[in-house]
mmCIF file of C-alpha atoms in Angstrom:
data_model
loop_
_atom_site.group_PDB
_atom_site.id
_atom_site.type_symbol
_atom_site.label_atom_id
_atom_site.label_comp_id
_atom_site.label_asym_id
_atom_site.label_seq_id
_atom_site.Cartn_x
_atom_site.Cartn_y
_atom_site.Cartn_z
ATOM 1 C CA MET A 239 -50.630 -3.363 -4.029
ATOM 2 C CA GLU A 240 -50.476 -1.338 -7.228
ATOM 3 C CA GLU A 241 -53.574 0.250 -8.729
ATOM 4 C CA LYS A 242 -53.827 1.459 -12.318
ATOM 5 C CA ILE A 243 -55.676 4.705 -12.983
ATOM 6 C CA ASP A 244 -56.097 7.205 -15.801
ATOM 7 C CA ILE A 245 -54.812 10.655 -15.000
ATOM 8 C CA ASN A 246 -54.654 14.148 -16.543
ATOM 9 C CA PRO A 247 -57.567 13.582 -18.961
ATOM 10 C CA ILE A 248 -57.939 16.098 -21.751
ATOM 11 C CA PRO A 249 -61.282 17.975 -21.350
ATOM 12 C CA TYR A 250 -62.501 16.965 -24.831
ATOM 13 C CA LEU A 251 -61.141 13.874 -26.546
ATOM 14 C CA THR A 252 -59.050 14.051 -29.686
ATOM 15 C CA TRP A 253 -57.775 11.259 -31.974
ATOM 16 C CA THR A 254 -56.726 8.244 -29.881
ATOM 17 C CA TRP A 255 -53.788 7.441 -32.152
ATOM 18 C CA LEU A 256 -52.143 10.671 -31.000
ATOM 19 C CA LYS A 257 -51.904 9.114 -27.504
ATOM 20 C CA ILE A 258 -52.431 12.486 -25.851
ATOM 21 C CA ASN A 259 -55.926 12.161 -24.346
ATOM 22 C CA LYS A 260 -54.644 11.024 -20.941
ATOM 23 C CA ASP A 261 -51.817 9.451 -18.981
ATOM 24 C CA SER A 262 -52.173 6.041 -17.339
ATOM 25 C CA VAL A 263 -50.155 5.187 -14.229
ATOM 26 C CA SER A 264 -49.742 2.205 -11.901
ATOM 27 C CA TYR A 265 -48.750 3.014 -8.322
ATOM 28 C CA ASP A 266 -49.035 1.650 -4.833
ATOM 29 C CA PHE A 267 -51.461 4.174 -3.371
ATOM 30 C CA SER A 268 -50.757 3.181 0.244
ATOM 31 C CA LEU A 269 -50.077 6.781 1.194
ATOM 32 C CA SER A 270 -49.552 8.430 4.568
ATOM 33 C CA GLU A 271 -50.459 12.058 5.145
ATOM 34 C CA ASN A 272 -47.724 14.650 4.661
ATOM 35 C CA GLN A 273 -48.757 18.030 6.069
ATOM 36 C CA GLY A 274 -45.435 19.641 5.279
ATOM 37 C CA LEU A 275 -43.445 22.111 7.343
ATOM 38 C CA GLU A 276 -44.056 25.858 7.340
ATOM 39 C CA THR A 277 -40.609 27.463 7.495
ATOM 40 C CA GLN A 278 -41.961 31.010 7.245
ATOM 41 C CA ILE A 279 -45.400 32.121 8.424
ATOM 42 C CA PRO A 280 -46.133 35.822 7.953
ATOM 43 C CA GLU A 281 -48.491 37.658 10.235
ATOM 44 C CA GLY A 282 -52.055 37.593 8.952
ATOM 45 C CA ILE A 283 -52.222 33.894 8.021
ATOM 46 C CA LYS A 284 -54.192 31.466 10.190
ATOM 47 C CA ILE A 285 -53.477 27.724 9.943
ATOM 48 C CA ASN A 286 -56.030 25.040 10.818
ATOM 49 C CA SER A 287 -56.681 21.392 10.075
ATOM 50 C CA GLY A 288 -59.456 20.546 7.641
ATOM 51 C CA LYS A 289 -60.401 20.011 4.002
ATOM 52 C CA THR A 290 -63.418 22.316 3.609
ATOM 53 C CA VAL A 291 -64.062 26.035 4.060
ATOM 54 C CA THR A 292 -67.181 28.199 4.129
ATOM 55 C CA THR A 293 -67.292 30.492 1.118
ATOM 56 C CA SER A 294 -69.748 31.760 -1.475
ATOM 57 C CA LEU A 295 -67.485 30.473 -4.236
ATOM 58 C CA SER A 296 -68.202 27.215 -6.003
ATOM 59 C CA GLU A 297 -66.043 24.150 -5.453
ATOM 60 C CA PRO A 298 -62.866 24.163 -7.583
ATOM 61 C CA GLU A 299 -62.393 21.504 -10.237
ATOM 62 C CA TYR A 300 -59.249 19.434 -10.684
ATOM 63 C CA SER A 301 -57.209 18.641 -13.767
ATOM 64 C CA ILE A 302 -55.851 15.233 -12.736
ATOM 65 C CA GLY A 303 -59.165 13.369 -12.785
ATOM 66 C CA GLN A 304 -61.599 12.039 -10.188
ATOM 67 C CA ALA A 305 -59.808 8.756 -9.480
ATOM 68 C CA ALA A 306 -56.522 10.410 -8.518
ATOM 69 C CA VAL A 307 -58.292 13.116 -6.498
ATOM 70 C CA LYS A 308 -60.180 10.527 -4.449
ATOM 71 C CA LEU A 309 -57.105 8.422 -3.745
ATOM 72 C CA ILE A 310 -55.047 11.408 -2.586
ATOM 73 C CA SER A 311 -57.857 13.084 -0.653
ATOM 74 C CA ASP A 312 -58.768 9.853 1.164
ATOM 75 C CA ALA A 313 -55.141 9.344 2.219
ATOM 76 C CA ALA A 314 -54.715 12.943 3.441
ATOM 77 C CA THR A 315 -57.213 12.449 6.261
ATOM 78 C CA GLU A 316 -56.803 15.795 8.044
ATOM 79 C CA GLY A 317 -55.623 18.340 5.485
ATOM 80 C CA LYS A 318 -54.538 21.903 6.166
ATOM 81 C CA ILE A 319 -56.293 25.237 5.700
ATOM 82 C CA TYR A 320 -54.322 28.457 5.280
ATOM 83 C CA THR A 321 -56.647 31.433 5.766
ATOM 84 C CA ILE A 322 -55.207 34.757 4.623
ATOM 85 C CA GLU A 323 -57.014 37.318 6.761
ATOM 86 C CA LYS A 324 -54.916 40.352 5.896
ATOM 87 C CA SER A 325 -52.308 41.292 3.304
ATOM 88 C CA CYS A 326 -48.821 39.899 3.903
ATOM 89 C CA GLU A 327 -45.480 41.416 2.941
ATOM 90 C CA LYS A 328 -43.458 38.187 3.221
ATOM 91 C CA PRO A 329 -44.378 34.859 1.586
ATOM 92 C CA LEU A 330 -45.707 31.807 3.363
ATOM 93 C CA ILE A 331 -43.157 29.032 2.695
ATOM 94 C CA ILE A 332 -44.198 25.371 2.923
ATOM 95 C CA ARG A 333 -41.706 22.525 2.455
ATOM 96 C CA LEU A 334 -42.823 19.010 1.557
ATOM 97 C CA ASP A 335 -40.277 16.203 1.932
ATOM 98 C CA MET A 336 -40.769 13.304 -0.488
ATOM 99 C CA ASP A 337 -38.831 10.548 1.298
ATOM 100 C CA LYS A 338 -41.819 8.164 1.454
ATOM 101 C CA ASN A 339 -45.219 7.577 -0.124
ATOM 102 C CA SER A 340 -47.339 10.512 0.964
ATOM 103 C CA ALA A 341 -50.475 12.560 0.302
ATOM 104 C CA SER A 342 -51.021 16.269 0.936
ATOM 105 C CA HIS A 343 -54.241 18.275 0.871
ATOM 106 C CA GLN A 344 -54.025 22.068 1.246
ATOM 107 C CA ILE A 345 -56.595 24.833 1.068
ATOM 108 C CA ILE A 346 -55.489 28.416 0.568
ATOM 109 C CA HIS A 347 -58.362 30.785 1.332
ATOM 110 C CA VAL A 348 -57.681 34.448 0.520
ATOM 111 C CA LYS A 349 -60.216 36.745 2.145
ATOM 112 C CA GLU A 350 -61.764 39.748 0.384
ATOM 113 C CA GLY A 351 -59.273 42.466 -0.558
ATOM 114 C CA CYS A 352 -56.233 40.629 0.849
ATOM 115 C CA SER A 353 -53.007 39.880 -1.012
ATOM 116 C CA ALA A 354 -50.424 37.200 -0.283
ATOM 117 C CA ASN A 355 -47.595 35.089 -1.619
ATOM 118 C CA VAL A 356 -47.359 31.327 -1.036
ATOM 119 C CA ILE A 357 -44.378 29.132 -1.957
ATOM 120 C CA ILE A 358 -44.588 25.327 -1.850
ATOM 121 C CA LEU A 359 -41.240 23.553 -2.232
ATOM 122 C CA TYR A 360 -41.075 19.833 -3.043
ATOM 123 C CA GLN A 361 -37.736 18.303 -2.107
ATOM 124 C CA GLY A 362 -35.992 15.143 -0.943
ATOM 125 C CA GLY A 363 -36.572 11.551 -1.884
ATOM 126 C CA SER A 364 -33.922 9.140 -3.123
ATOM 127 C CA ASP A 365 -32.211 8.484 -6.432
ATOM 128 C CA LYS A 366 -32.330 4.736 -5.751
ATOM 129 C CA LYS A 367 -35.551 4.187 -3.782
ATOM 130 C CA THR A 368 -38.957 4.814 -5.381
ATOM 131 C CA SER A 369 -41.591 6.934 -3.638
ATOM 132 C CA LEU A 370 -44.909 8.513 -4.627
ATOM 133 C CA SER A 371 -46.155 11.979 -3.704
ATOM 134 C CA GLY A 372 -49.720 13.152 -4.293
ATOM 135 C CA VAL A 373 -50.544 16.816 -3.685
ATOM 136 C CA LEU A 374 -53.906 18.580 -3.953
ATOM 137 C CA THR A 375 -53.961 22.354 -3.511
ATOM 138 C CA LYS A 376 -57.266 24.272 -3.537
ATOM 139 C CA VAL A 377 -57.308 28.056 -3.869
ATOM 140 C CA TYR A 378 -60.327 30.210 -3.039
ATOM 141 C CA ALA A 379 -59.718 33.846 -4.021
ATOM 142 C CA GLU A 380 -62.437 36.128 -2.647
ATOM 143 C CA GLU A 381 -63.522 39.426 -4.200
ATOM 144 C CA GLY A 382 -60.655 41.825 -4.952
ATOM 145 C CA SER A 383 -57.998 39.496 -3.533
ATOM 146 C CA LYS A 384 -54.568 38.775 -5.012
ATOM 147 C CA LEU A 385 -52.497 35.611 -4.639
ATOM 148 C CA HIS A 386 -49.213 34.505 -6.150
ATOM 149 C CA ILE A 387 -48.564 30.807 -5.567
ATOM 150 C CA SER A 388 -45.254 29.192 -6.529
ATOM 151 C CA LYS A 389 -44.712 25.440 -6.747
ATOM 152 C CA VAL A 390 -41.064 24.391 -7.016
ATOM 153 C CA GLN A 391 -40.275 20.719 -7.621
ATOM 154 C CA LEU A 392 -36.659 19.801 -6.788
ATOM 155 C CA CYS A 393 -37.061 16.094 -5.977
ATOM 156 C CA ALA A 394 -34.619 13.209 -6.336
ATOM 157 C CA LYS A 395 -34.780 10.838 -9.296
ATOM 158 C CA GLY A 396 -36.707 8.109 -7.475
ATOM 159 C CA VAL A 397 -39.772 10.269 -6.805
ATOM 160 C CA ASN A 398 -43.031 9.942 -8.741
ATOM 161 C CA GLN A 399 -45.358 12.888 -8.299
ATOM 162 C CA ILE A 400 -48.996 13.771 -8.893
ATOM 163 C CA ASP A 401 -49.653 17.465 -8.329
ATOM 164 C CA ASP A 402 -52.785 19.521 -8.911
ATOM 165 C CA THR A 403 -53.751 23.119 -8.224
ATOM 166 C CA ALA A 404 -57.468 23.934 -8.308
ATOM 167 C CA VAL A 405 -58.381 27.647 -8.352
ATOM 168 C CA VAL A 406 -61.646 29.562 -8.206
ATOM 169 C CA CYS A 407 -61.790 33.371 -8.447
ATOM 170 C CA ALA A 408 -64.494 35.818 -7.358
ATOM 171 C CA ASP A 409 -65.086 39.317 -8.779
ATOM 172 C CA SER A 410 -61.817 41.166 -9.567
ATOM 173 C CA ALA A 411 -59.734 38.437 -7.913
ATOM 174 C CA LYS A 412 -56.293 37.818 -9.396
ATOM 175 C CA VAL A 413 -54.341 34.561 -8.994
ATOM 176 C CA SER A 414 -50.952 33.880 -10.548
ATOM 177 C CA LEU A 415 -49.077 30.569 -10.513
ATOM 178 C CA THR A 416 -45.368 29.965 -11.034
ATOM 179 C CA GLN A 417 -44.470 26.306 -11.489
ATOM 180 C CA ILE A 418 -40.918 24.918 -11.764
ATOM 181 C CA GLU A 419 -40.474 21.230 -12.700
ATOM 182 C CA LEU A 420 -36.906 19.957 -12.523
ATOM 183 C CA GLY A 421 -36.621 16.622 -10.693
ATOM 184 C CA ALA A 422 -38.447 13.339 -10.097
ATOM 185 C CA SER A 423 -38.944 10.444 -12.494
ATOM 186 C CA HIS A 424 -42.609 10.508 -13.542
ATOM 187 C CA VAL A 425 -44.557 13.733 -12.951
ATOM 188 C CA ASP A 426 -48.234 14.427 -13.622
ATOM 189 C CA ALA A 427 -48.780 18.117 -12.921
ATOM 190 C CA GLY A 428 -51.684 20.371 -13.731
ATOM 191 C CA PHE A 429 -54.054 23.114 -12.739
ATOM 192 C CA ASN A 430 -57.698 24.005 -13.244
ATOM 193 C CA ALA A 431 -58.617 27.672 -12.784
ATOM 194 C CA SER A 432 -62.264 28.760 -12.797
ATOM 195 C CA LEU A 433 -62.730 32.478 -13.446
ATOM 196 C CA GLN A 434 -66.146 32.705 -11.889
ATOM 197 C CA GLY A 435 -66.249 36.386 -10.997
ATOM 198 C CA TYR A 436 -66.515 39.574 -13.059
ATOM 199 C CA LYS A 437 -63.079 40.849 -14.168
ATOM 200 C CA SER A 438 -61.270 37.994 -12.418
ATOM 201 C CA SER A 439 -57.925 36.850 -13.843
ATOM 202 C CA PHE A 440 -55.429 33.996 -13.817
ATOM 203 C CA TYR A 441 -51.803 33.996 -14.959
ATOM 204 C CA SER A 442 -49.428 31.026 -15.100
ATOM 205 C CA ASP A 443 -45.721 30.695 -15.838
ATOM 206 C CA THR A 444 -44.426 27.114 -16.048
ATOM 207 C CA ALA A 445 -40.807 26.157 -16.731
ATOM 208 C CA TYR A 446 -39.234 22.714 -16.888
ATOM 209 C CA ILE A 447 -36.266 20.577 -17.845
ATOM 210 C CA CYS A 448 -37.148 17.048 -18.963
ATOM 211 C CA GLN A 449 -34.045 14.881 -19.365
ATOM 212 C CA ASN A 450 -32.559 11.389 -19.097
ATOM 213 C CA ASN A 451 -35.652 9.106 -19.007
ATOM 214 C CA GLN A 452 -37.947 11.510 -17.171
ATOM 215 C CA TYR A 453 -41.670 11.593 -17.977
ATOM 216 C CA LEU A 454 -43.484 14.908 -17.573
ATOM 217 C CA ASP A 455 -47.226 15.111 -18.245
ATOM 218 C CA MET A 456 -48.991 18.494 -17.914
ATOM 219 C CA ASN A 457 -52.707 19.269 -18.042
ATOM 220 C CA GLN A 458 -53.540 22.978 -17.723
ATOM 221 C CA ILE A 459 -57.126 24.235 -17.864
ATOM 222 C CA VAL A 460 -58.661 27.706 -17.489
ATOM 223 C CA ILE A 461 -62.449 28.070 -17.563
ATOM 224 C CA HIS A 462 -63.900 31.534 -18.230
ATOM 225 C CA LYS A 463 -67.353 31.979 -16.681
ATOM 226 C CA GLY A 464 -67.564 35.628 -15.637
ATOM 227 C CA LYS A 465 -67.604 38.650 -17.923
ATOM 228 C CA LYS A 466 -64.360 40.463 -18.797
ATOM 229 C CA THR A 467 -62.172 37.700 -17.372
ATOM 230 C CA VAL A 468 -58.532 37.335 -18.429
ATOM 231 C CA CYS A 469 -56.040 34.463 -18.541
ATOM 232 C CA ASN A 470 -52.470 34.220 -19.777
ATOM 233 C CA MET A 471 -50.723 30.831 -19.708
ATOM 234 C CA LYS A 472 -46.998 30.454 -20.479
ATOM 235 C CA THR A 473 -45.123 27.133 -20.536
ATOM 236 C CA HIS A 474 -41.479 26.961 -21.600
ATOM 237 C CA GLY A 475 -38.952 24.170 -21.245
ATOM 238 C CA THR A 476 -36.380 21.778 -22.635
ATOM 239 C CA ALA A 477 -36.630 18.099 -23.586
ATOM 240 C CA LYS A 478 -33.527 16.020 -24.187
ATOM 241 C CA ASP A 479 -31.987 12.534 -23.918
ATOM 242 C CA ASP A 480 -34.726 9.850 -23.757
ATOM 243 C CA ALA A 481 -37.264 12.020 -21.974
ATOM 244 C CA THR A 482 -40.997 12.275 -22.710
ATOM 245 C CA LYS A 483 -43.046 15.446 -22.294
ATOM 246 C CA THR A 484 -46.766 15.905 -22.900
ATOM 247 C CA TYR A 485 -48.560 19.246 -22.718
ATOM 248 C CA ARG A 486 -52.309 19.831 -22.720
ATOM 249 C CA GLY A 487 -53.459 23.430 -22.464
ATOM 250 C CA THR A 488 -57.159 24.315 -22.595
ATOM 251 C CA ILE A 489 -58.881 27.708 -22.561
ATOM 252 C CA ASP A 490 -62.614 27.115 -22.159
ATOM 253 C CA MET A 491 -64.781 30.158 -22.930
ATOM 254 C CA ARG A 492 -68.208 29.375 -21.458
ATOM 255 C CA LYS A 493 -71.531 31.013 -22.347
ATOM 256 C CA GLY A 494 -71.827 34.300 -20.446
ATOM 257 C CA CYS A 495 -68.115 35.220 -20.372
ATOM 258 C CA SER A 496 -68.489 38.035 -22.904
ATOM 259 C CA ALA A 497 -65.578 40.456 -23.413
ATOM 260 C CA SER A 498 -63.142 37.918 -21.940
ATOM 261 C CA LYS A 499 -59.574 37.393 -23.161
ATOM 262 C CA GLY A 500 -57.396 34.293 -23.136
ATOM 263 C CA ASN A 501 -53.907 33.486 -24.327
ATOM 264 C CA GLU A 502 -51.687 30.422 -24.077
ATOM 265 C CA ILE A 503 -48.204 29.802 -25.449
ATOM 266 C CA GLU A 504 -46.064 26.696 -25.087
ATOM 267 C CA THR A 505 -42.520 26.283 -26.406
ATOM 268 C CA THR A 506 -40.110 23.358 -26.199
ATOM 269 C CA LEU A 507 -36.408 23.386 -26.962
ATOM 270 C CA LEU A 508 -35.736 19.896 -28.353
ATOM 271 C CA LEU A 509 -32.158 18.745 -27.823
ATOM 272 C CA SER A 510 -32.342 15.051 -28.706
ATOM 273 C CA PRO A 511 -33.814 13.018 -31.586
ATOM 274 C CA LYS A 512 -34.830 10.382 -29.012
ATOM 275 C CA ALA A 513 -36.913 12.710 -26.853
ATOM 276 C CA ILE A 514 -40.697 12.460 -27.314
ATOM 277 C CA VAL A 515 -42.632 15.735 -27.233
ATOM 278 C CA LYS A 516 -46.420 16.026 -27.605
ATOM 279 C CA ALA A 517 -48.602 19.111 -27.304
ATOM 280 C CA ALA A 518 -52.326 19.871 -27.560
ATOM 281 C CA PRO A 519 -53.191 23.580 -27.185
ATOM 282 C CA ILE A 520 -57.002 23.931 -27.220
ATOM 283 C CA ILE A 521 -59.505 26.790 -27.284
ATOM 284 C CA LEU A 522 -63.195 26.039 -26.687
ATOM 285 C CA CYS A 523 -65.677 28.794 -27.563
ATOM 286 C CA GLY A 524 -69.210 28.910 -26.205
ATOM 287 C CA GLU A 525 -69.427 32.705 -26.363
ATOM 288 C CA GLU A 526 -69.106 34.994 -29.385
ATOM 289 C CA ASP A 527 -67.745 38.212 -27.871
ATOM 290 C CA ILE A 528 -64.332 36.939 -26.760
ATOM 291 C CA SER A 529 -60.672 37.135 -27.771
ATOM 292 C CA ALA A 530 -58.467 34.048 -27.500
ATOM 293 C CA GLU A 531 -55.115 32.950 -28.934
ATOM 294 C CA HIS A 532 -52.961 29.866 -28.558
ATOM 295 C CA GLY A 533 -49.787 28.393 -29.945
ATOM 296 C CA SER A 534 -47.237 25.626 -29.456
ATOM 297 C CA THR A 535 -43.699 25.558 -30.817
ATOM 298 C CA ILE A 536 -41.162 22.730 -30.815
ATOM 299 C CA GLY A 537 -37.730 23.500 -32.210
ATOM 300 C CA LYS A 538 -34.019 22.894 -32.061
ATOM 301 C CA LEU A 539 -31.316 25.445 -31.416
ATOM 302 C CA SER A 540 -31.371 27.584 -34.553
ATOM 303 C CA ASN A 541 -28.326 28.007 -36.778
ATOM 304 C CA GLU A 542 -28.546 31.783 -36.276
ATOM 305 C CA MET A 543 -28.481 31.446 -32.486
ATOM 306 C CA LEU A 544 -25.672 28.876 -32.643
ATOM 307 C CA PHE A 545 -23.625 31.159 -34.937
ATOM 308 C CA TYR A 546 -24.197 34.056 -32.551
ATOM 309 C CA MET A 547 -22.997 31.961 -29.607
ATOM 310 C CA ASN A 548 -19.999 30.559 -31.532
ATOM 311 C CA SER A 549 -18.917 34.048 -32.542
ATOM 312 C CA ARG A 550 -18.581 34.820 -28.842
ATOM 313 C CA GLY A 551 -16.573 31.721 -28.039
ATOM 314 C CA ILE A 552 -19.489 29.601 -26.790
ATOM 315 C CA ASP A 553 -19.667 26.041 -28.143
ATOM 316 C CA GLN A 554 -22.932 24.228 -28.901
ATOM 317 C CA LYS A 555 -23.035 22.214 -25.664
ATOM 318 C CA THR A 556 -22.528 25.318 -23.533
ATOM 319 C CA ALA A 557 -25.067 27.253 -25.599
ATOM 320 C CA GLU A 558 -27.689 24.539 -25.055
ATOM 321 C CA LYS A 559 -27.019 24.600 -21.319
ATOM 322 C CA LEU A 560 -27.313 28.394 -21.154
ATOM 323 C CA LEU A 561 -30.609 28.479 -23.047
ATOM 324 C CA THR A 562 -32.008 25.598 -20.998
ATOM 325 C CA ARG A 563 -31.183 27.363 -17.747
ATOM 326 C CA ALA A 564 -32.478 30.690 -19.038
ATOM 327 C CA LYS A 565 -36.018 29.296 -19.320
ATOM 328 C CA ILE A 566 -35.924 28.238 -15.662
ATOM 329 C CA THR A 567 -34.324 31.381 -14.266
ATOM 330 C CA ALA A 568 -36.768 33.604 -16.172
ATOM 331 C CA ALA A 569 -39.735 31.905 -14.493
ATOM 332 C CA ALA A 570 -37.978 31.681 -11.127
ATOM 333 C CA ALA A 571 -37.431 35.448 -11.157
ATOM 334 C CA GLY A 572 -41.124 35.781 -10.344
ATOM 335 C CA ILE A 573 -40.694 33.878 -7.053
ATOM 336 C CA GLU A 574 -40.493 36.535 -4.377
ATOM 337 C CA ASP A 575 -37.897 34.910 -2.142
ATOM 338 C CA GLU A 576 -34.165 35.030 -2.869
ATOM 339 C CA SER A 577 -33.355 31.932 -0.819
ATOM 340 C CA ILE A 578 -35.738 29.811 -2.922
ATOM 341 C CA GLN A 579 -34.231 31.236 -6.108
ATOM 342 C CA GLU A 580 -30.785 30.249 -4.802
ATOM 343 C CA GLU A 581 -31.996 26.706 -4.125
ATOM 344 C CA ILE A 582 -33.239 26.473 -7.705
ATOM 345 C CA ASN A 583 -29.891 27.708 -9.034
ATOM 346 C CA SER A 584 -28.031 25.236 -6.823
ATOM 347 C CA TYR A 585 -30.201 22.380 -8.101
ATOM 348 C CA LEU A 586 -29.539 23.444 -11.692
ATOM 349 C CA GLU A 587 -25.791 23.304 -11.073
ATOM 350 C CA ASN A 588 -26.076 19.591 -10.221
ATOM 351 C CA LEU A 589 -28.176 18.588 -13.226
#
């Protein structure tokens, strides 16, 4: 039985006629738990079942909304906890197969002073059969810890996905997120990072291709609470054919985050007059002594760039393909595993 819920709500409402305040979806939320498969587990990472950890950090907040969080969390009855107890040279690699309706709940707990790399790969599903995947990932970064988490979505066309990454950082903790969105039919993806500790930081690099009749809805939020915190959010991609892409990016400077810095930039290469592209970059200021910038750009392939390509024997169609791929490969270069990068390149070849 299908249930209709609102998802990816913007933190502060804007004009309703813009139709950007939220996404509304109707799915059958009869989900079974999908704990995924760890194909590489470096020494220093302990894996347990569960959905809570003991930490001095506050509970992370989600970007997808309370209704979606409850539905996914209730379905993922056991959950998994990845405790990083010492620094790891190789990345932890988790693969989630999207062949059937499923829910995943992961906690990544990075202990004080440790550094690690986690890669979550979404794959599988069917081009003809519809399935729904809901994924909740919580990140607790203790004092002085460093984590790079990569989420790579390479699903078949029949997959619908809801994906959220909730992050909370202690003093001097640094978390970076690389997110690649290439497949699936309807995707609601977002993150909510809370910079709770002094000099904590969060960096994100999101790249996507939205084509055919795909629907991609992104809700990205960074909340600055501690002093001298830093965030840098980058989102770059391509929209073409009859696709629809919505971007919400919010930097929230709370009272007490003095001397903090925030920056967000979002660019879309528009390759079709039928594609629908909406963007809402937002900065909220509750503190005076801060520095924050934002921007969003939507544009076609410029005449100067096209002339440059033509002068080197590259036609417009090939030029568009090269620039589209370049946005993905630039972000994927930050994923510290060559085999995953090769899988991304292989997927791009078949698009």
